[in-house]
Coordinates of C-alpha atoms in Angstrom, one line a residue:
M10 CA -217.3 70.9 -10.2
A11 CA -218.7 68.3 -12.6
P12 CA -221.4 69.5 -15.0
K13 CA -224.9 68.6 -13.9
R14 CA -226.5 65.8 -15.8
S15 CA -230.1 65.6 -16.8
D16 CA -231.9 62.6 -15.4
K17 CA -233.4 62.0 -18.9
P18 CA -230.9 61.6 -21.7
E19 CA -231.3 64.2 -24.5
W20 CA -231.8 63.2 -28.1
R21 CA -229.3 64.3 -30.7
V22 CA -229.3 64.0 -34.5
D23 CA -226.7 61.9 -36.2
P24 CA -225.4 64.2 -39.1
N25 CA -224.4 61.1 -41.1
T26 CA -227.8 59.3 -41.0
G27 CA -230.3 62.0 -39.9
Q28 CA -231.7 59.7 -37.2
K29 CA -232.2 60.6 -33.6
V30 CA -229.7 59.1 -31.1
R31 CA -229.2 59.3 -27.4
W32 CA -226.7 57.9 -24.9
S33 CA -227.8 54.8 -23.1
E34 CA -226.3 54.3 -19.6
S35 CA -227.4 50.7 -19.4
K36 CA -225.8 49.7 -22.8
Q37 CA -222.9 52.3 -22.5
A38 CA -223.5 53.1 -26.2
W39 CA -225.5 55.4 -28.6
V40 CA -228.9 54.0 -29.5
N41 CA -231.6 55.1 -31.9
E42 CA -235.4 55.6 -31.2
N43 CA -235.9 51.8 -31.6
G44 CA -233.3 51.1 -28.9
K45 CA -230.9 49.6 -31.3
T46 CA -227.2 50.3 -30.8
V47 CA -225.8 52.7 -33.4
S48 CA -222.4 51.9 -34.8
K49 CA -219.6 54.2 -33.7
A50 CA -218.4 54.4 -37.3
K51 CA -221.6 56.2 -38.2
T52 CA -222.0 58.5 -35.3
L53 CA -218.5 59.1 -33.8
P54 CA -215.0 59.6 -34.9
E55 CA -212.5 56.7 -34.7
R56 CA -210.8 58.5 -31.7
A57 CA -211.7 61.6 -29.8
S58 CA -209.2 64.4 -29.2
S59 CA -207.7 64.6 -25.8
S60 CA -209.0 68.1 -25.3
S61 CA -212.6 67.2 -26.0
A62 CA -212.8 63.7 -24.6
R63 CA -213.3 63.7 -20.8
R64 CA -214.4 60.5 -19.1
T65 CA -214.0 59.0 -15.7
D66 CA -212.0 55.8 -15.1
S67 CA -215.2 53.8 -14.6
G68 CA -216.3 54.5 -18.1
S69 CA -219.1 57.0 -17.2
T70 CA -221.0 59.1 -19.7
P71 CA -219.0 61.7 -21.6
T72 CA -219.3 65.1 -19.8
N73 CA -218.8 67.2 -22.8
I74 CA -221.9 66.3 -24.8
P75 CA -223.2 69.6 -26.2
R76 CA -226.6 70.7 -25.1
K77 CA -229.4 70.8 -27.5
D78 CA -229.8 74.6 -27.5
S79 CA -226.1 75.2 -28.1
A80 CA -226.0 72.7 -30.9
T81 CA -229.0 74.1 -32.8
A82 CA -228.1 77.7 -32.3
G83 CA -225.4 77.6 -35.0
G84 CA -227.4 75.7 -37.5
S85 CA -226.5 72.3 -39.1
D86 CA -222.8 73.1 -39.4
A87 CA -222.5 73.8 -35.7
L88 CA -224.5 70.6 -35.0
A89 CA -222.1 68.5 -37.2
R90 CA -219.1 70.1 -35.5
S91 CA -220.5 69.4 -32.0
M92 CA -221.3 65.8 -33.0
E93 CA -217.6 65.3 -34.1
Q94 CA -216.5 66.4 -30.6
M95 CA -218.4 63.8 -28.8
A96 CA -216.2 61.4 -26.8
P97 CA -216.5 57.7 -27.8
P98 CA -218.6 55.5 -25.5
S99 CA -216.9 52.8 -23.4
T100 CA -215.5 50.0 -25.4
S101 CA -217.1 47.5 -23.1
K102 CA -220.9 47.3 -22.9
S103 CA -220.6 44.7 -20.1
P104 CA -221.6 45.7 -16.6
V105 CA -218.7 43.6 -15.4
P106 CA -216.1 46.0 -13.9
T107 CA -212.6 46.3 -15.4
A108 CA -211.1 44.9 -12.2
Q109 CA -212.4 41.4 -13.2
F110 CA -210.2 41.6 -16.2
P111 CA -206.8 41.8 -14.5
L112 CA -204.6 40.6 -17.3
S113 CA -203.9 42.5 -20.5
G114 CA -201.7 42.1 -23.5
T115 CA -200.5 44.9 -25.8
D116 CA -198.9 44.6 -29.2
P117 CA -196.1 47.2 -29.3
T118 CA -196.4 47.5 -33.1
S119 CA -200.1 48.0 -33.6
Q120 CA -200.9 49.2 -30.1
I121 CA -203.8 46.8 -30.0
Q122 CA -204.6 45.8 -26.4
T123 CA -206.8 42.9 -25.1
R124 CA -208.1 42.6 -21.6
W125 CA -208.6 39.1 -20.2
G126 CA -210.7 37.6 -17.5
F127 CA -211.1 33.9 -16.5
D128 CA -214.1 32.1 -14.9
P129 CA -213.6 28.5 -13.8
L130 CA -215.9 26.0 -15.6
G131 CA -214.5 22.8 -14.0
S132 CA -211.5 20.5 -14.2
V133 CA -210.4 17.7 -16.5
P134 CA -207.8 15.0 -15.9
N135 CA -204.5 15.3 -17.7
P136 CA -203.5 12.5 -20.1
G137 CA -202.6 9.6 -17.9
G138 CA -205.0 10.7 -15.2
S139 CA -202.3 11.5 -12.7
S140 CA -203.5 15.1 -12.1
M141 CA -206.3 17.6 -13.0
R142 CA -206.1 20.8 -14.9
P143 CA -208.7 23.7 -14.8
V144 CA -211.0 24.6 -17.6
N145 CA -211.8 28.3 -17.8
L146 CA -214.2 30.5 -19.6
K147 CA -212.0 33.2 -21.3
R148 CA -213.7 36.5 -21.3
I149 CA -212.0 39.1 -23.4
R150 CA -212.6 42.8 -23.9
E151 CA -210.9 45.5 -26.1
G152 CA -208.5 47.5 -23.9
N153 CA -207.7 50.8 -25.6
G154 CA -209.6 51.4 -28.8
A155 CA -206.5 51.9 -30.8
S156 CA -206.9 53.3 -34.3
Q157 CA -207.1 50.9 -37.1
T158 CA -203.7 49.8 -38.5
R159 CA -202.6 47.6 -41.3
F160 CA -202.9 44.6 -38.9
Q161 CA -206.6 45.4 -38.5
R162 CA -207.7 46.1 -42.0
G163 CA -210.8 44.0 -42.7
Y164 CA -211.4 43.4 -39.0
I165 CA -214.2 45.7 -38.0
T166 CA -217.0 46.2 -35.5
S167 CA -220.2 44.6 -36.9
E168 CA -223.1 46.9 -37.7
D169 CA -225.6 44.0 -37.3
P170 CA -224.2 41.8 -34.6
N171 CA -227.5 40.0 -34.0
H172 CA -227.2 38.6 -37.5
D173 CA -223.5 38.3 -37.9
Y174 CA -222.8 36.6 -34.6
R175 CA -225.6 34.0 -34.7
P176 CA -224.7 30.4 -33.6
S177 CA -222.9 28.4 -36.4
R178 CA -221.0 31.5 -37.6
V179 CA -217.2 31.0 -38.0
I180 CA -215.2 34.2 -37.2
E181 CA -211.6 35.4 -37.2
V182 CA -210.4 37.5 -34.3
L183 CA -207.2 39.4 -33.7
L184 CA -206.1 38.9 -30.1
V185 CA -203.2 39.8 -27.9
P186 CA -202.6 36.9 -25.5
P187 CA -202.1 37.7 -21.8
P188 CA -198.6 37.9 -20.5
Q189 CA -196.6 34.8 -19.7
T190 CA -198.8 32.4 -21.7
S191 CA -198.0 30.3 -24.7
D192 CA -201.0 29.1 -26.7
P193 CA -200.1 26.5 -29.4
G194 CA -203.5 26.9 -31.0
D195 CA -202.6 30.2 -32.6
S196 CA -202.5 30.0 -36.4
R197 CA -200.5 33.1 -37.2
I198 CA -198.6 36.0 -35.6
T199 CA -197.6 39.4 -36.9
P200 CA -194.6 39.5 -39.4
N201 CA -192.3 41.0 -36.8
G202 CA -192.0 38.0 -34.5
S203 CA -189.7 39.8 -32.1
T204 CA -192.2 42.5 -31.2
G205 CA -195.5 41.6 -32.7
L206 CA -197.9 39.8 -30.4
V207 CA -201.2 40.0 -32.4
R208 CA -202.5 36.6 -33.2
L209 CA -205.2 35.5 -35.5
R210 CA -207.6 33.0 -34.0
R211 CA -210.7 31.3 -35.4
F212 CA -213.8 30.4 -33.5
I213 CA -217.2 28.8 -34.0
I214 CA -220.1 30.6 -32.3
F215 CA -222.4 28.4 -30.4
E216 CA -224.3 30.8 -28.1
Q217 CA -225.7 34.3 -28.5
S218 CA -227.1 36.6 -25.9
P219 CA -228.7 39.6 -27.6
D220 CA -229.9 41.0 -24.2
Q221 CA -226.3 41.3 -22.9
E222 CA -224.9 41.9 -26.3
R223 CA -222.3 39.1 -26.1
F224 CA -221.7 35.7 -27.6
R225 CA -219.7 32.6 -26.8
A226 CA -217.6 30.5 -29.1
V227 CA -215.2 27.5 -29.1
A228 CA -211.7 27.7 -30.5
I229 CA -210.3 26.1 -33.6
K230 CA -206.7 25.0 -33.1
T231 CA -203.9 23.3 -35.0
Y232 CA -201.4 22.7 -32.1
N233 CA -198.5 23.8 -34.2
A234 CA -199.5 21.6 -37.1
Q235 CA -199.5 18.5 -34.9
G236 CA -203.3 18.2 -34.5
V237 CA -204.4 16.2 -31.5
A238 CA -201.2 14.2 -31.6
A239 CA -199.5 17.1 -29.8
P240 CA -198.3 16.3 -26.2
G241 CA -200.8 16.8 -23.5
V242 CA -203.9 17.1 -25.8
I243 CA -207.0 15.1 -24.9
K244 CA -208.3 13.7 -28.2
A245 CA -211.8 13.1 -26.9
H246 CA -212.3 16.8 -26.4
H247 CA -211.8 17.5 -30.1
S248 CA -213.1 16.9 -33.6
I249 CA -212.0 17.5 -37.1
V250 CA -213.1 20.7 -38.8
Y251 CA -212.5 21.2 -42.5
T252 CA -213.2 23.3 -45.6
G253 CA -211.9 20.9 -48.3
Q254 CA -211.7 17.3 -47.3
P255 CA -211.4 15.9 -43.7
R256 CA -207.9 14.5 -43.0
M257 CA -206.4 12.8 -40.0
R258 CA -202.7 12.1 -39.3
A259 CA -201.8 8.5 -38.4
D260 CA -200.5 9.5 -35.0
E261 CA -203.9 11.2 -34.2
R262 CA -205.6 7.8 -34.1
P263 CA -205.8 5.9 -30.8
N264 CA -203.0 3.4 -30.3
D265 CA -205.4 0.8 -29.0
P266 CA -208.7 0.1 -30.9
G267 CA -210.5 0.0 -27.5
D268 CA -208.9 3.3 -26.3
A269 CA -211.6 5.7 -25.2
D270 CA -209.4 8.8 -25.9
R271 CA -210.3 9.3 -29.5
M272 CA -211.6 12.3 -31.4
Q273 CA -215.3 12.8 -31.6
P274 CA -216.7 10.8 -34.6
H275 CA -218.2 13.5 -36.7
A276 CA -216.0 15.8 -38.8
I277 CA -217.5 19.3 -39.0
R278 CA -217.7 21.0 -42.4
V279 CA -217.3 24.8 -42.7
Q280 CA -218.4 26.8 -45.7
Q281 CA -216.0 29.8 -46.1
Y282 CA -217.2 33.1 -47.5
D283 CA -213.9 33.7 -49.3
Q284 CA -213.1 30.7 -51.4
E285 CA -209.4 31.7 -51.4
Q286 CA -209.4 31.2 -47.6
A287 CA -209.3 27.7 -46.1
L288 CA -208.8 26.0 -42.8
D289 CA -205.6 24.3 -42.1
P290 CA -205.8 20.5 -42.8
L291 CA -204.9 19.9 -39.2
A292 CA -207.5 22.3 -37.8
R293 CA -209.4 20.8 -34.8
I294 CA -212.3 22.1 -32.6
D295 CA -211.5 22.2 -28.9
Y296 CA -215.0 21.9 -27.3
T297 CA -213.6 22.8 -23.9
D298 CA -211.9 26.1 -24.9
I299 CA -214.7 28.6 -24.6
Y300 CA -214.4 32.4 -25.3
E301 CA -216.9 35.2 -24.5
L302 CA -216.8 38.4 -26.6
D303 CA -218.8 41.6 -26.7
Y304 CA -220.8 42.6 -29.8
D305 CA -218.6 45.7 -30.2
F306 CA -215.3 43.9 -30.1
P307 CA -213.5 45.7 -32.9
N308 CA -211.1 43.1 -34.4
I309 CA -213.5 40.5 -35.9
K310 CA -213.9 39.2 -39.5
L311 CA -216.5 36.8 -40.7
F312 CA -214.8 33.7 -42.1
G313 CA -217.8 31.5 -42.9
K314 CA -220.4 29.2 -41.2
V315 CA -220.8 25.6 -40.2
H316 CA -222.7 23.7 -42.9
T317 CA -226.3 23.0 -42.0
D318 CA -225.6 19.2 -42.3
S319 CA -222.9 19.5 -39.7
W320 CA -224.5 21.8 -37.2
P321 CA -226.5 19.1 -35.3
S322 CA -223.4 17.0 -35.1
F323 CA -221.4 20.0 -33.7
M324 CA -224.0 20.7 -31.0
L325 CA -224.3 17.0 -30.1
Q326 CA -220.6 16.6 -29.8
Y327 CA -220.3 19.8 -27.7
R328 CA -222.9 18.4 -25.3
S329 CA -221.2 15.0 -25.3
V330 CA -217.9 16.4 -24.3
W331 CA -219.3 18.5 -21.5
A332 CA -221.5 15.7 -20.2
T333 CA -218.4 13.5 -20.0
I334 CA -216.4 16.2 -18.2
Q335 CA -219.2 17.1 -15.7
G336 CA -220.1 13.4 -15.1
A337 CA -216.5 12.6 -14.4
I338 CA -216.3 15.3 -11.7
T339 CA -219.6 15.5 -9.8
G340 CA -222.0 13.3 -11.8
P341 CA -224.3 14.5 -14.6
R342 CA -225.7 18.0 -14.3
L343 CA -227.0 20.8 -16.5
L344 CA -224.7 21.8 -19.3
P345 CA -223.6 25.4 -20.1
T346 CA -226.5 27.3 -21.6
I347 CA -226.9 26.7 -25.3
Q348 CA -229.0 28.5 -27.9
D349 CA -229.5 26.5 -31.1
V350 CA -230.1 28.0 -34.5
P351 CA -233.9 28.6 -34.8
E352 CA -235.7 26.3 -37.2
A353 CA -237.0 29.2 -39.3
E354 CA -233.5 30.7 -39.7
T355 CA -231.8 27.5 -40.7
P356 CA -231.1 27.3 -44.5
R357 CA -232.1 24.2 -46.3
A358 CA -229.6 21.4 -45.9
G359 CA -227.5 20.4 -48.9
T360 CA -227.2 17.0 -50.4
E361 CA -223.6 16.3 -49.5
S362 CA -223.1 14.1 -46.5
V363 CA -220.5 15.4 -44.0
T364 CA -219.7 12.3 -42.1
S365 CA -218.8 9.1 -43.9
A366 CA -220.0 5.8 -42.7
R367 CA -216.4 4.9 -41.8
T368 CA -216.2 7.5 -39.1
V369 CA -219.7 6.7 -37.7
V370 CA -219.4 2.9 -37.4
R371 CA -216.4 2.0 -35.2
A372 CA -214.4 -1.2 -35.7
N373 CA -215.1 -2.3 -32.1
P374 CA -218.3 -0.7 -30.9
P375 CA -218.9 -1.0 -27.2
Q376 CA -221.7 -3.1 -25.8
S377 CA -225.1 -1.4 -25.9
S378 CA -226.2 -2.3 -22.4
T379 CA -228.0 0.6 -20.8
A380 CA -228.1 -1.1 -17.3
S381 CA -225.3 1.2 -16.0
T382 CA -227.5 2.5 -13.2
D383 CA -230.0 0.9 -10.9
H384 CA -233.0 2.8 -12.1
T385 CA -232.9 1.0 -15.5
R386 CA -234.3 -2.2 -13.9
A387 CA -238.0 -3.0 -13.7
D388 CA -238.0 -3.2 -9.9
S389 CA -235.9 -0.1 -9.3
G390 CA -238.9 2.1 -8.3
P391 CA -239.7 5.7 -9.1
I392 CA -237.2 8.4 -9.9
S393 CA -237.4 12.1 -10.5
D394 CA -238.2 13.7 -13.8
A395 CA -234.8 15.3 -13.8
Q396 CA -233.1 11.9 -13.4
M397 CA -235.2 10.6 -16.3
V398 CA -234.1 13.6 -18.4
R399 CA -230.5 12.9 -17.6
L400 CA -230.9 9.3 -18.5
M401 CA -232.3 10.3 -21.9
D402 CA -229.3 12.7 -22.4
N403 CA -227.0 9.8 -21.7
L404 CA -228.8 7.7 -24.2
R405 CA -228.5 10.4 -26.9
I406 CA -224.8 10.8 -26.2
R407 CA -224.2 7.0 -26.4
A408 CA -226.2 6.8 -29.6
A409 CA -224.2 9.7 -31.2
Q410 CA -220.9 8.2 -30.2
N411 CA -221.6 4.9 -31.9
G412 CA -223.8 6.0 -34.8
W413 CA -227.0 4.5 -33.4
T414 CA -230.5 5.9 -33.3
I415 CA -233.1 6.2 -30.6
G416 CA -236.2 6.5 -32.7
T417 CA -239.2 8.5 -31.6
E418 CA -238.3 10.2 -28.4
P419 CA -240.8 10.5 -25.5
D420 CA -242.5 13.8 -24.8
D421 CA -242.7 15.4 -21.4
R422 CA -245.8 13.5 -20.4
Q423 CA -244.1 10.1 -21.3
I424 CA -241.0 11.2 -19.4
H425 CA -243.0 11.8 -16.3
R426 CA -244.8 8.4 -16.6
M427 CA -241.5 6.5 -17.1
A428 CA -240.0 8.4 -14.1
R429 CA -242.9 7.2 -11.9
D430 CA -243.3 3.7 -13.3
S431 CA -240.1 1.6 -13.3
E432 CA -241.7 -1.2 -15.4
R433 CA -242.7 1.2 -18.1
R434 CA -239.2 2.7 -18.0
A435 CA -237.5 -0.7 -18.2
Q436 CA -239.7 -1.6 -21.1
Y437 CA -238.7 1.5 -23.0
L438 CA -235.0 0.9 -22.3
G439 CA -235.4 -2.7 -23.5
I440 CA -236.8 -1.4 -26.8
I441 CA -233.8 0.9 -27.1
R442 CA -231.4 -1.9 -26.2
D443 CA -233.0 -4.2 -28.9
R444 CA -232.8 -1.4 -31.5
W445 CA -229.1 -0.9 -30.7
N446 CA -228.3 -4.6 -30.8
G447 CA -230.0 -4.8 -34.2
E448 CA -228.2 -1.8 -35.6
R449 CA -224.9 -3.1 -34.3
E450 CA -225.5 -6.5 -35.9
R451 CA -226.5 -4.8 -39.2
A452 CA -223.5 -2.7 -39.1
A453 CA -221.3 -5.7 -38.4
A454 CA -223.0 -7.6 -41.3
A455 CA -222.5 -4.7 -43.6
A456 CA -218.9 -4.4 -42.6
A457 CA -218.5 -8.2 -43.2
A458 CA -220.2 -8.0 -46.5
A459 CA -218.0 -5.1 -47.5
A460 CA -215.0 -7.2 -46.5
E461 CA -216.3 -10.2 -48.5
N462 CA -216.8 -8.0 -51.5
V463 CA -213.3 -6.7 -51.2
E464 CA -212.0 -10.3 -50.9
D465 CA -214.2 -11.4 -53.9
D466 CA -212.9 -8.5 -55.9
E467 CA -209.4 -9.4 -55.0
D468 CA -210.0 -13.0 -55.9
D469 CA -211.6 -12.0 -59.2
E470 CA -208.7 -9.7 -59.9
E471 CA -206.2 -12.5 -59.2
E472 CA -208.0 -14.9 -61.5
E473 CA -208.1 -12.3 -64.2
E474 CA -204.4 -11.6 -63.8
Q475 CA -203.7 -15.4 -64.0
E476 CA -205.9 -15.7 -67.1
E477 CA -204.1 -12.7 -68.7
E478 CA -200.7 -14.2 -67.8
A479 CA -201.7 -17.6 -69.3
E480 CA -203.0 -15.9 -72.5
A481 CA -199.9 -13.8 -72.7
Q482 CA -197.7 -17.0 -72.3
E483 CA -199.7 -18.8 -75.1
E484 CA -199.2 -15.8 -77.4
E485 CA -195.5 -15.8 -76.7
E486 CA -195.2 -19.5 -77.5
E487 CA -197.2 -19.1 -80.7
E488 CA -194.9 -16.2 -81.8
E489 CA -191.8 -18.3 -81.1
E490 CA -193.2 -21.1 -83.2
D491 CA -193.8 -18.8 -86.1
E492 CA -190.3 -17.4 -85.9
T493 CA -188.5 -20.9 -85.8
P494 CA -187.1 -21.7 -89.3
V495 CA -188.5 -25.0 -90.9
A496 CA -185.7 -27.6 -91.7
Q497 CA -185.4 -28.2 -95.4
P498 CA -184.6 -31.8 -96.8
P499 CA -181.1 -32.1 -98.2
V500 CA -180.7 -31.6 -102.0
R501 CA -179.4 -34.7 -103.7
R502 CA -177.1 -34.0 -106.6
A503 CA -177.5 -36.3 -109.6
S504 CA -174.2 -37.7 -111.1
H505 CA -173.8 -37.7 -114.8
R506 CA -171.6 -40.5 -116.0
G507 CA -170.6 -40.8 -119.7
T508 CA -171.0 -44.0 -121.6
R509 CA -168.4 -45.5 -123.6

């Protein structure tokens, strides 16, 4: 017969910190009086003994938690011993049942296990457009709570996940891939390649959910040191990410200047915490490869953060990629939920520019016409506020892709007025069109001026070289004249004849 549980969880005293803690059924974790999760490293042993840990398969509350009276009867030593015997809480705080994580991978060397679940996000066309492939949200959980090994040293469970796992953080994660999969994005495997399956992956966090104690991140990949030139990779879903200087292989560029399948224009700069660690020169962000992890996932290390100058570009490119994907399938709709870095928590931006003008201004920018839909005309009639919002989103994406600006954006009241009044809407879009035409002309003029300067510099250099060659030739001729011997007149010998 199972022990009877109290409806109200009893408070215990953590012998390491002296604070009161209790078991939370909703969070499946120990919490303090403020409701904050208490790290297992402070409260519980790394692994409970088999004789003292007794839990149901569904991850219910440990049944061998000592009662308050029995713990206090023996004094502080008895309390400490009883706390050491507590079974660890479930490794997953998610209410999602384990059955939704049907795949698992186990490393036979370190005994690390990762459970995997997949939720469909949509489909994207394969290169060539002949077929479609699914895009999934990869939800991962720790599987077995294995004790820390040499593969895991430095990879811990965060004591302050709300701070450590904020958007813009770059993390390293040890994962065991699900069976019968091959992921070319992995950057390193365990030394024993025949048995070791633990792989190190890096991610950029873009969304945080403190209520559910989870976060989402996009993957950083190298594609086996091929970058986006690897077969089957859609370039437009990626961007460069770097710690030193951004680099691009020649075969990563589009074959045709007008080819739409090119990487996103802004290279994303990462500031690493350990200066001896660096991203691979061919590291690329895959904005479609999204992972979801729990706060208490144990094998995570902080690598760095996205530079504040690059964070707006990162978020804009994320939205641009997903707007393109969703627009290609069912037309524009709401993007996956995003939580930006709050203004007050964003450090001051540095003075270094992340994206050079060469990557912003394209050689052949597309036409800036915004008349791709009927509701951009003056006689198109009223539209809904949601349609107007989507129109503004498309304008922002187009501006970001070409390095253009929109200027002062309309507020909610102006959005509503333009949605109801097609003439007002067409007038606003005309202003945007004129702005873009002017910016494109200025960019073209600047590029032409730069080309002329280069030509002028080349002409000047050629003239200088010719002058230097002429001067050198004159000097050589003068030296030859100095070295030529001067012909002396013949010496006439006088004849002395005697007189008789």
